[in-house]
CSV table of C-alpha atoms and ligand atoms in Angstrom, one decimal:
chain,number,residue,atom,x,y,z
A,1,UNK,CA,0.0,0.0,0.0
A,2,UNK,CA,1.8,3.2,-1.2
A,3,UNK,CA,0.9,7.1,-0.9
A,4,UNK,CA,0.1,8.5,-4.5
A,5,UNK,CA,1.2,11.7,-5.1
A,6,UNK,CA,-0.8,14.4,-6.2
A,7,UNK,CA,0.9,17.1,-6.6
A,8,UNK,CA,4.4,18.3,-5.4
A,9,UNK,CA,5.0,17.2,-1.8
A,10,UNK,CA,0.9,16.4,-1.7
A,11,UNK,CA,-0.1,12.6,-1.6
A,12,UNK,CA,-3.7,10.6,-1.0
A,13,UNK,CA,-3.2,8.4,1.7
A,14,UNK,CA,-6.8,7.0,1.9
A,15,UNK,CA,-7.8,3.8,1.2
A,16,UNK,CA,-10.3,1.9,-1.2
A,17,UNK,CA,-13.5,0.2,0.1
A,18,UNK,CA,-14.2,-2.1,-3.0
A,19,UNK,CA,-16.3,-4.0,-1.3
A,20,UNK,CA,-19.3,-1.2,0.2
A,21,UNK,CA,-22.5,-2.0,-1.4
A,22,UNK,CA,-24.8,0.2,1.6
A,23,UNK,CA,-23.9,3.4,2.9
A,24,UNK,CA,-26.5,3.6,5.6
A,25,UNK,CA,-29.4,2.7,2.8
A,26,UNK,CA,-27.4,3.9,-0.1
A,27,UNK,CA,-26.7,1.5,-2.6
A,28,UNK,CA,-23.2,1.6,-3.5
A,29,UNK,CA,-23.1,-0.4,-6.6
A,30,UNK,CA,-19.3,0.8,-6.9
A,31,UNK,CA,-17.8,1.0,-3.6
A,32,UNK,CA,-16.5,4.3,-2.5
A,33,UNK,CA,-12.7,5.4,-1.2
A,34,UNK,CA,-12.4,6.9,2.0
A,35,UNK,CA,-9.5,10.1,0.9
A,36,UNK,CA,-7.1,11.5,3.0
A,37,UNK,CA,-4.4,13.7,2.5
A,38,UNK,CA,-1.1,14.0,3.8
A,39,UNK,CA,0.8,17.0,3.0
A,40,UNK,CA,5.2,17.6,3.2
A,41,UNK,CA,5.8,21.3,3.8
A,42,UNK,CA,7.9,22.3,7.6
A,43,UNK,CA,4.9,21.0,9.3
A,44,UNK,CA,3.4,17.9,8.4
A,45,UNK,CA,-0.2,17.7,7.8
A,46,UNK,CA,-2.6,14.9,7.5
A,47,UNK,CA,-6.2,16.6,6.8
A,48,UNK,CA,-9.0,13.7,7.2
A,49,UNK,CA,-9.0,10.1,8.2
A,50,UNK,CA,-10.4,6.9,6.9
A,51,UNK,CA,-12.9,4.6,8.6
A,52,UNK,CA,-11.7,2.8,11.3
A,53,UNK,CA,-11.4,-0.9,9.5
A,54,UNK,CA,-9.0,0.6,7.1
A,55,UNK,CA,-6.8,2.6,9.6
A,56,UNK,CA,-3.7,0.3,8.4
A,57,UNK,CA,-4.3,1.4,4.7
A,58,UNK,CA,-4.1,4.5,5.8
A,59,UNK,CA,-1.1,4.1,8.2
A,60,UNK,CA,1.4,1.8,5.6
A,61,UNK,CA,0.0,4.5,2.5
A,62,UNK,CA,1.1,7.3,5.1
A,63,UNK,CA,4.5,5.7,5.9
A,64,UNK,CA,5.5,4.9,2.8
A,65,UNK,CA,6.2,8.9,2.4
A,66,UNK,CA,6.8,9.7,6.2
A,67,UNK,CA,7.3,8.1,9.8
A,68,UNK,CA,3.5,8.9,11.1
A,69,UNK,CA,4.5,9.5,14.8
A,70,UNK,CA,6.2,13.2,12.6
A,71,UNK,CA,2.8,14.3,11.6
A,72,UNK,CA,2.6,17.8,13.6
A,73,UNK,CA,-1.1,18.4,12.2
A,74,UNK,CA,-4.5,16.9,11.7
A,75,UNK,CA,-7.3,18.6,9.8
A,76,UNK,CA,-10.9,17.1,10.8
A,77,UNK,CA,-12.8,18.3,8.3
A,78,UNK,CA,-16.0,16.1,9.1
A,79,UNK,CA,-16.7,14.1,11.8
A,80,UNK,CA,-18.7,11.9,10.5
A,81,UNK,CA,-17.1,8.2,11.0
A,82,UNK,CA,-16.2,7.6,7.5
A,83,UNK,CA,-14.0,10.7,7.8
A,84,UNK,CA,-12.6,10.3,11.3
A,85,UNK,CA,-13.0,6.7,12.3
A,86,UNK,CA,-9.4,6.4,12.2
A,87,UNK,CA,-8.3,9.5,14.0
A,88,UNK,CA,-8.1,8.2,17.7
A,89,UNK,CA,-5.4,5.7,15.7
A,90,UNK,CA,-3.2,8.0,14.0
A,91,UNK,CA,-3.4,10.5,16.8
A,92,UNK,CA,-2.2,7.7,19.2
A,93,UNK,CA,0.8,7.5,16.9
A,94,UNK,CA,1.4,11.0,16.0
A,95,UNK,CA,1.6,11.8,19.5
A,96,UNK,CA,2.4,15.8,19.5
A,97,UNK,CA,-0.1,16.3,16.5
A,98,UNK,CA,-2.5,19.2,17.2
A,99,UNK,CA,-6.3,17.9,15.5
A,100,UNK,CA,-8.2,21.4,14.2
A,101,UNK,CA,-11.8,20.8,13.4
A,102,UNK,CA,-14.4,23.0,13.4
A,103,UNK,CA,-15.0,25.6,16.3
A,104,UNK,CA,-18.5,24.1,18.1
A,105,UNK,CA,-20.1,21.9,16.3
A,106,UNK,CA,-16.4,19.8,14.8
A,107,UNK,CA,-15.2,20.1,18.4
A,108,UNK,CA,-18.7,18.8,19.7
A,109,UNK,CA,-19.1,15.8,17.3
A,110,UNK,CA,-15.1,14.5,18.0
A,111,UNK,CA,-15.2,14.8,21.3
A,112,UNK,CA,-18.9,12.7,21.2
A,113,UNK,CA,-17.4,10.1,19.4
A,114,UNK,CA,-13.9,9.7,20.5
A,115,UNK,CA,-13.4,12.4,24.1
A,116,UNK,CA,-11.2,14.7,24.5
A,117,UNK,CA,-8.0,14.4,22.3
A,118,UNK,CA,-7.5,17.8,23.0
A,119,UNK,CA,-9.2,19.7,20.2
A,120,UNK,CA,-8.4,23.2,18.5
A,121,UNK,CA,-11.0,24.6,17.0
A,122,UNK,CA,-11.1,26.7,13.9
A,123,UNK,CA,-13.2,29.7,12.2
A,124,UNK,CA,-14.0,31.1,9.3
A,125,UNK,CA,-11.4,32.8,7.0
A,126,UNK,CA,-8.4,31.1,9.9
A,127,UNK,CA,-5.2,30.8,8.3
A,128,UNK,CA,-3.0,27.7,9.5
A,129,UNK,CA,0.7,28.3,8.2
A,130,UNK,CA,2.7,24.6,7.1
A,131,UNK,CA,5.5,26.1,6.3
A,132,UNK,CA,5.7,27.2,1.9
A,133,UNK,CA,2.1,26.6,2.0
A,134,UNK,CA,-1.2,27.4,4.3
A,135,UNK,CA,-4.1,26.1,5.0
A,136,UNK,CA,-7.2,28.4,5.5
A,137,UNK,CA,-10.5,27.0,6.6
A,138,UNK,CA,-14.1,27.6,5.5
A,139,UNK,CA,-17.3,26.4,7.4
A,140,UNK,CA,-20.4,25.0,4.9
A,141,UNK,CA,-22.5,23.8,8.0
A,142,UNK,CA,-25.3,21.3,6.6
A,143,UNK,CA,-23.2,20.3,3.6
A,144,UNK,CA,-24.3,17.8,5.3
A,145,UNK,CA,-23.8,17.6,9.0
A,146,UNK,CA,-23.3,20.8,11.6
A,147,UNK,CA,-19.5,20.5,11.8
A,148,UNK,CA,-18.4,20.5,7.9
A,149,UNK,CA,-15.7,22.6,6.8
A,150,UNK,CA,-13.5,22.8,3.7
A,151,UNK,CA,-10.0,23.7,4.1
A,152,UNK,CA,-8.1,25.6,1.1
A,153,UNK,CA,-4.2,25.7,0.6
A,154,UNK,CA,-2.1,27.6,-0.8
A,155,UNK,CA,0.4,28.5,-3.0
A,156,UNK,CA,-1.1,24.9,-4.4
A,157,UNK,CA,-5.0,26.4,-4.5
A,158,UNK,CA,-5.9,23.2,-3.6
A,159,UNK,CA,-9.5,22.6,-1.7
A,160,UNK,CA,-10.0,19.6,0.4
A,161,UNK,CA,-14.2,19.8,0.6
A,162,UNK,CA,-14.7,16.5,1.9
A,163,UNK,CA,-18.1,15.4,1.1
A,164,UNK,CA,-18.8,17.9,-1.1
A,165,UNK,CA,-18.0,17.0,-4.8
A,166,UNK,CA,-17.5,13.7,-3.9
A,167,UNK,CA,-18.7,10.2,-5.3
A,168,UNK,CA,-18.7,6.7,-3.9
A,169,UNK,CA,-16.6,5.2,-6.5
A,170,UNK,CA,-14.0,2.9,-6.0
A,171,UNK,CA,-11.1,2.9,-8.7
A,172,UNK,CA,-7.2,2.8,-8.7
A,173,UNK,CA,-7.4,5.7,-10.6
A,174,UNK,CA,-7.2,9.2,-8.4
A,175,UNK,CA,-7.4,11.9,-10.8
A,176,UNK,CA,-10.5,12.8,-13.5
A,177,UNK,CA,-8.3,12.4,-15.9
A,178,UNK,CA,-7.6,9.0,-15.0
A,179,UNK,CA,-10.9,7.3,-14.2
A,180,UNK,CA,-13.7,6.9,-16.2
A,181,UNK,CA,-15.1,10.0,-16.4
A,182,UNK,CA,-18.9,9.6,-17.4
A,183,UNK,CA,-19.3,7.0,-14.5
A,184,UNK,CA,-17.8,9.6,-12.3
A,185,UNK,CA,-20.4,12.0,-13.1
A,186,UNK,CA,-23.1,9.3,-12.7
A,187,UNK,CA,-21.8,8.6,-8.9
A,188,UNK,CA,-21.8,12.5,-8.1
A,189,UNK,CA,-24.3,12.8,-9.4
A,190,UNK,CA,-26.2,9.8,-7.2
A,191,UNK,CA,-24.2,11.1,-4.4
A,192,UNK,CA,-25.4,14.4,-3.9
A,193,UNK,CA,-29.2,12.9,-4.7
A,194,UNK,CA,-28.4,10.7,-1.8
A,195,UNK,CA,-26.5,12.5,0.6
A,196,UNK,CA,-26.6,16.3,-0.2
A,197,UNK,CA,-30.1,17.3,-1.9
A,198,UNK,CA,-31.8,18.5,1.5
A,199,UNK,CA,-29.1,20.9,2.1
A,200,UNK,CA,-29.1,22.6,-1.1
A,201,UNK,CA,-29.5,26.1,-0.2
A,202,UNK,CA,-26.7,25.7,2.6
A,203,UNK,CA,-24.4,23.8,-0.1
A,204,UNK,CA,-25.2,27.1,-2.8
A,205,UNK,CA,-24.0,29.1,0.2
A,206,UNK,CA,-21.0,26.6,0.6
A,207,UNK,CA,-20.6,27.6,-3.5
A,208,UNK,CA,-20.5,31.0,-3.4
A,209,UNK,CA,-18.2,30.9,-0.2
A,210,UNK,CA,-16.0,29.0,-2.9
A,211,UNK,CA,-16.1,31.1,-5.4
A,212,UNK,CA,-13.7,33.5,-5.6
A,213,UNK,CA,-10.7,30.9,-4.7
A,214,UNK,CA,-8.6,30.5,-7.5
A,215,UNK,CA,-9.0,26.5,-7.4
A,216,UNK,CA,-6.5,24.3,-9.3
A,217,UNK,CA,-7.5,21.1,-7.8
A,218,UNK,CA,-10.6,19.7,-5.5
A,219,UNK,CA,-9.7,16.8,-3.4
A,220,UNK,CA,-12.8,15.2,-2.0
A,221,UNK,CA,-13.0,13.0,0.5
A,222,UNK,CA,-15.0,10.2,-1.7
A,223,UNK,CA,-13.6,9.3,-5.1
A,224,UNK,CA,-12.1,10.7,-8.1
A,225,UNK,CA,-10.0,14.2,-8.1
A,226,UNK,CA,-10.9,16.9,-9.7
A,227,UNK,CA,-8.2,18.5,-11.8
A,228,UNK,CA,-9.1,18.9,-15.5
A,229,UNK,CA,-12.8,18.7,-15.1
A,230,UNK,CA,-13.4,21.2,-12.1
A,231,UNK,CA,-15.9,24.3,-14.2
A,232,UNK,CA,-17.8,20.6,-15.5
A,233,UNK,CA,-18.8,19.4,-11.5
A,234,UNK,CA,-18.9,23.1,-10.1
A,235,UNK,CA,-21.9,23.6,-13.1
A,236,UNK,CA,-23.7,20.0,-12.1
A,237,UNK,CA,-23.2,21.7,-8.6
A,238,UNK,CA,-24.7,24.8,-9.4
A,239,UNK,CA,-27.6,23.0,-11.1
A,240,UNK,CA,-28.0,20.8,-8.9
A,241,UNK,CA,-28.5,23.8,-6.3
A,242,UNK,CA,-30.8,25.7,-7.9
A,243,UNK,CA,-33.1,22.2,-8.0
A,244,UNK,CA,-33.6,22.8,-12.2
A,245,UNK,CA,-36.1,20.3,-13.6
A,246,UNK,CA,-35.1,18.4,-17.1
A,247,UNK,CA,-38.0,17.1,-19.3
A,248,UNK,CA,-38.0,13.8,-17.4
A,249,UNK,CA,-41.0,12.1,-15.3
A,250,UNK,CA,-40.4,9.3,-13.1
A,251,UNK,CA,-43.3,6.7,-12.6
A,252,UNK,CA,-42.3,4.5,-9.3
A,253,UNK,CA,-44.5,1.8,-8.3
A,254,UNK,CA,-44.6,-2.0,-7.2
A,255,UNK,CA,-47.0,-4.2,-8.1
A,256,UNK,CA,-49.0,-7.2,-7.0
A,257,UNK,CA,-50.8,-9.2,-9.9
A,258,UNK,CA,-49.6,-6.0,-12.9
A,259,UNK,CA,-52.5,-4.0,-12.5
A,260,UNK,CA,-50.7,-1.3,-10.7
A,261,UNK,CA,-48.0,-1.7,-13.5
A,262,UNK,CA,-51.1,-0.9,-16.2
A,263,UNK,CA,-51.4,2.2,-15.1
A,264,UNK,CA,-47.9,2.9,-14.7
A,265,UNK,CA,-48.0,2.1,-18.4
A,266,UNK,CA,-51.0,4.2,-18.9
A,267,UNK,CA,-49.1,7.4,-17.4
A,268,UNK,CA,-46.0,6.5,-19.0
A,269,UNK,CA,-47.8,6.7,-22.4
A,270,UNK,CA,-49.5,10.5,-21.0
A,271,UNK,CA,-45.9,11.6,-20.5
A,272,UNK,CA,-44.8,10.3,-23.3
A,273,UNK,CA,-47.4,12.2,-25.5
A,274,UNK,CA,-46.7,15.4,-23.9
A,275,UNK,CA,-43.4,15.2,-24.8
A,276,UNK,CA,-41.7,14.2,-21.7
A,277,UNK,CA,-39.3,11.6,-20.7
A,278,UNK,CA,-40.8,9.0,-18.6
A,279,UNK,CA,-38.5,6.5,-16.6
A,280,UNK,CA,-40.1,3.5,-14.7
A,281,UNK,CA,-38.8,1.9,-11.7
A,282,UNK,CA,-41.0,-1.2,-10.1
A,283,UNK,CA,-39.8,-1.4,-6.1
A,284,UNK,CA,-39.3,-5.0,-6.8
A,285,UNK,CA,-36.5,-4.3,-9.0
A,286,UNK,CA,-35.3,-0.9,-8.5
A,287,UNK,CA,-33.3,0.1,-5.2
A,288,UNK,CA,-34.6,3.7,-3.5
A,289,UNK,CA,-31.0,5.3,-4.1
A,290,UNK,CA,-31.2,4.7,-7.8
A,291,UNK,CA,-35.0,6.1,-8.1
A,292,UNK,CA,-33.9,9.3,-6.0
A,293,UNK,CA,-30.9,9.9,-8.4
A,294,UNK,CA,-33.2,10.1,-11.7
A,295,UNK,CA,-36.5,11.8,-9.6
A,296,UNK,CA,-34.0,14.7,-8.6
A,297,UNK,CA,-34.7,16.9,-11.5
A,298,UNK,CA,-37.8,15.2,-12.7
A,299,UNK,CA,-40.9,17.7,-13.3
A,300,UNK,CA,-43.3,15.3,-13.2
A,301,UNK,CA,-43.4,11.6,-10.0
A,302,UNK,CA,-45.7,9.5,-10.5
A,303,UNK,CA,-46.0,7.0,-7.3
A,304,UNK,CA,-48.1,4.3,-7.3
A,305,UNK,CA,-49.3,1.1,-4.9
A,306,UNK,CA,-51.7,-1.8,-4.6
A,307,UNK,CA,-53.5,-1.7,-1.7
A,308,UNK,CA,-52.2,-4.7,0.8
A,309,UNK,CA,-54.0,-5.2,4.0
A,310,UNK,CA,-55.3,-1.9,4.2
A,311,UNK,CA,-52.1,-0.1,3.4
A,312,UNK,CA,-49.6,0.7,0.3
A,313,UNK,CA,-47.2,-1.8,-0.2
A,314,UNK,CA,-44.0,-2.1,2.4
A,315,UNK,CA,-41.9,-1.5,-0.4
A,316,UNK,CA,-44.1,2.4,-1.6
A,317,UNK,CA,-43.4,3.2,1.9
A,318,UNK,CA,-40.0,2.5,2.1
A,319,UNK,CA,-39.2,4.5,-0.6
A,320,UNK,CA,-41.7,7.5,0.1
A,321,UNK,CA,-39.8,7.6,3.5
A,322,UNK,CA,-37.0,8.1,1.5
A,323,UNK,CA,-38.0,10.6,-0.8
A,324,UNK,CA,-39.8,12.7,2.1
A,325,UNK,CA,-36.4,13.0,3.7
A,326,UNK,CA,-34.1,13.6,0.5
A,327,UNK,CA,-36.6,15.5,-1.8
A,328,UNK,CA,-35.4,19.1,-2.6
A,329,UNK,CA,-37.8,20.6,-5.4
A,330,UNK,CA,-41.6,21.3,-5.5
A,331,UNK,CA,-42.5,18.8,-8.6
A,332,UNK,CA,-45.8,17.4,-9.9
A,333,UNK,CA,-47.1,14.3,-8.2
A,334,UNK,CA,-49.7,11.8,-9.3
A,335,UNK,CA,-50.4,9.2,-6.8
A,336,UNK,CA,-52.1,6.0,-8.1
A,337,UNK,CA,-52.8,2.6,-7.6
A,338,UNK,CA,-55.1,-0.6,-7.8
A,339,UNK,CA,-57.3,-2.4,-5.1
A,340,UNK,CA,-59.3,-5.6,-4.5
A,341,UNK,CA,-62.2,-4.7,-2.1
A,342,UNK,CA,-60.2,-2.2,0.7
A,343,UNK,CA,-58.9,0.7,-1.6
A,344,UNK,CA,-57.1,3.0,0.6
A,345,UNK,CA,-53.2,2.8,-0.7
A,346,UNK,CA,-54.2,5.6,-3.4
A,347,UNK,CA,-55.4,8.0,-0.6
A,348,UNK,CA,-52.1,6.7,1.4
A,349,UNK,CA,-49.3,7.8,-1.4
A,350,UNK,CA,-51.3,11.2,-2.3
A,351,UNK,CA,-51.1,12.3,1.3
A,352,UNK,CA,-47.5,11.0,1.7
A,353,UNK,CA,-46.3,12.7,-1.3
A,354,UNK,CA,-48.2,15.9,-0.5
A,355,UNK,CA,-45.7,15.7,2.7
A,356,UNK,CA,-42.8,15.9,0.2
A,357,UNK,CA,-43.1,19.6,-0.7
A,358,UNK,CA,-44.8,18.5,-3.7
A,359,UNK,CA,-48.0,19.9,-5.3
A,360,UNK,CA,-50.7,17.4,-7.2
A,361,UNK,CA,-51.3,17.3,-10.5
A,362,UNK,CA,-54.5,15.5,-10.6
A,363,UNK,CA,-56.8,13.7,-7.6
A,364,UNK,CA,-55.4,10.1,-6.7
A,365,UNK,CA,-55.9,7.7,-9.6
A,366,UNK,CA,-57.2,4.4,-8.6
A,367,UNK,CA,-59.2,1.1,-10.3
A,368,UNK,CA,-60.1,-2.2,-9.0
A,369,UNK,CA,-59.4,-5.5,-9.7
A,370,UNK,CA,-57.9,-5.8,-13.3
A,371,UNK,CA,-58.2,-2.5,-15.5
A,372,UNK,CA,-59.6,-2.6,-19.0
A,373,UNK,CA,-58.3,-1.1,-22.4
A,374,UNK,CA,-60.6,1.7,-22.4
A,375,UNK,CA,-60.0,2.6,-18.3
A,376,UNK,CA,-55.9,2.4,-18.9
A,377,UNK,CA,-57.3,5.1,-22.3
A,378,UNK,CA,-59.0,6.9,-20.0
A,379,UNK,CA,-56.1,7.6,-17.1
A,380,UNK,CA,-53.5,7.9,-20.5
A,381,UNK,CA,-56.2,10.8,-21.4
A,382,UNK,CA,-56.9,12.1,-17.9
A,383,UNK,CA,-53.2,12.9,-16.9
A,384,UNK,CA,-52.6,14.5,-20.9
A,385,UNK,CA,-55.4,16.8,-19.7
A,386,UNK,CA,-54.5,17.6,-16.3
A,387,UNK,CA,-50.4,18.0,-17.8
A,388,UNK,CA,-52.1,20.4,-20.5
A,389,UNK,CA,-54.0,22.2,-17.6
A,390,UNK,CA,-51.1,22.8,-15.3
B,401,FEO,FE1,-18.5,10.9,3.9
B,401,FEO,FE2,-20.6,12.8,5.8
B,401,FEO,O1,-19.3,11.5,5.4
């Protein structure tokens, strides 16, 4: 396990999780890499951690540059454990290290998780000298938990924004224009959907905090680095933030004997003939994470359930849990759904999804038993008209 340099006395000493398929209900089809940084200058600096089962990656990637008991400083930019897991480690090594996080909320969250390892706190605009280079640090509270800073350093212009700009993405490869770049943008993509889309007027602030460093390079703390490619991510960013819809509609539904699935159809062909893009995703098939990626900038969701003992399937609740607690726009909703005798899982997803800072587009859809031809017309004509009408 070796460092990998960067950039001139600047290495990644993280390590890569190939094997992380759930980040706390996050399907990680691609693993992720926990980054951390260590940097040579008269000080040395190691700014974030790894988590802890992969505190000896860190440690052998670390001293194949440097004996770790010299590091004189430790940046916690995030306390969250995938960040920090393995700080009580290399602070039990690097004895006479000094660990800045955060002033308040950093110092609070370390010292929850781990006590006192005798914390400095930090504050906006604070300059930390290394030597040739500095390190100044930058607060973006909520992007995504109270404590998260970037830290900026210069002559280098290098930012290390942790979870911001990052991607769980496991690959050998460090730099953009290494990896495989349209699967990078699919993971950040996914990644802020998952992890950063309820905070997005606190990230835009986190943005325009940014915004007049002269950046050469972002180092996040998940995945690929951005060198070459830094204007393309900061613009997915920016639209991202401003929660811009695309001419997309997402139809998400489970089904019990495909009557539910007719009228997923039956919308999919409405959306379809008003020019949008419809994308389907059955439950039974289809994780959460993945369905929150795409209905991100959708105008138009489309949720629907059989009803099942009196309620909308497990599996409609599951991921309307989801999307109530991730969902940062005010898009269309149709909420829709078959029944045998009970009826009530129609009712059950419009009220859920009128939770979600959505707005209706239509009453609840709902048929029993198995729909016709001319009833599946009639919804494909009913949500034309109410699209036309809105
Ligand atoms: Fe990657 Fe919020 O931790």
């Amino acid at each position: 396990m070796k460092a990998m340099q960067i950039a001139e006395g600047v290495y990644w000493v993280g390590a890569i999780d190939w094997n992380l398929r759930n980040f706390h209900g996050y399907e990680t089809e691609k693993g992720s890499t926990y980054n951390a940084y260590l940097v040579i200058d008269e000080k040395i600096a190691l700014i974030d951690t790894v988590k802890e089962p992969f505190k000896e990656e860190m440690l052998a990637r670390i001293s194949s540059v440097v004996d770790p008991a010299k590091i004189d400083v430790i940046i916690s930019n995030h306390a969250e454990p995938d960040h920090s897991g393995a700080l009580p480690f290399i602070a039990g090594i690097a004895k006479n290290a000094k660990i800045y996080a955060a002033a308040g909320a950093g110092i609070k969250d370390l010292t929850a998780y781990y006590g006192d390892l005798g914390y400095v706190g930090v504050k906006a605009g604070e300059t930390l000298s290394l030597g040739k280079r500095a390190l100044t640090f930058v607060p973006t509270p909520m992007v995504h938990w109270p404590d998260n800073m970037v830290s900026f350093m210069t002559p280098d212009n290098i930012l290390f924004s942790n979870d911001a700009f990052g991607q769980h993405y496991a690959s050998d490869e460090r730099l953009d224009t290494e990896c495989d770049l349209p699967e990078a943008y699919i993971q950040a993509r996914k990644y802020y959907a998952n992890i950063v889309q309820p905070y997005g007027m606190q990230t835009g602030k986190a943005l325009a905090a940014c915004a007049n460093l002269p950046i050469q390079t972002i180092c996040p703390s998940h995945g690929i680095i951005w060198t070459k490619h830094i204007p393309e991510i900061l613009s997915l960013y920016q639209s991202w933030v401003a929660n811009n819809f695309d001419d997309t509609a997402v139809i998400v539904f489970d089904t019990m004997w495909h009557s539910t699935e007719a009228m997923a159809h039956a919308i999919e062909n409405a959306f379809l003939a008003c020019g949008l893009k419809p994308r389907l995703y059955n439950l039974h098939y289809c994780h959460n994470s993945d369905v929150i990626a795409d209905a991100m900038t959708a105008k138009y969701i489309a949720v629907g359930s059989p009803t099942l003992n009196n309620n909308m399937m497990p599996s409609v609740a599951s991921f309307l849990t989801y999307f109530k607690g991730l969902n940062g726009n005010k898009k269309k909703y149709i909420a829709f759904g078959s029944y045998g005798w009970g009826g009530q899982s129609p009712d059950q997803v419009h009220e859920a999804l009128a939770a979600c800072k959505c707005e209706a587009l239509m009453p609840a859809i709902r048929l029993a038993y198995k729909p016709s031809a001319e009833q599946l017309e009639k919804i494909t004509a009913d949500v034309i008209e109410a699209i036309k009408n809105s």
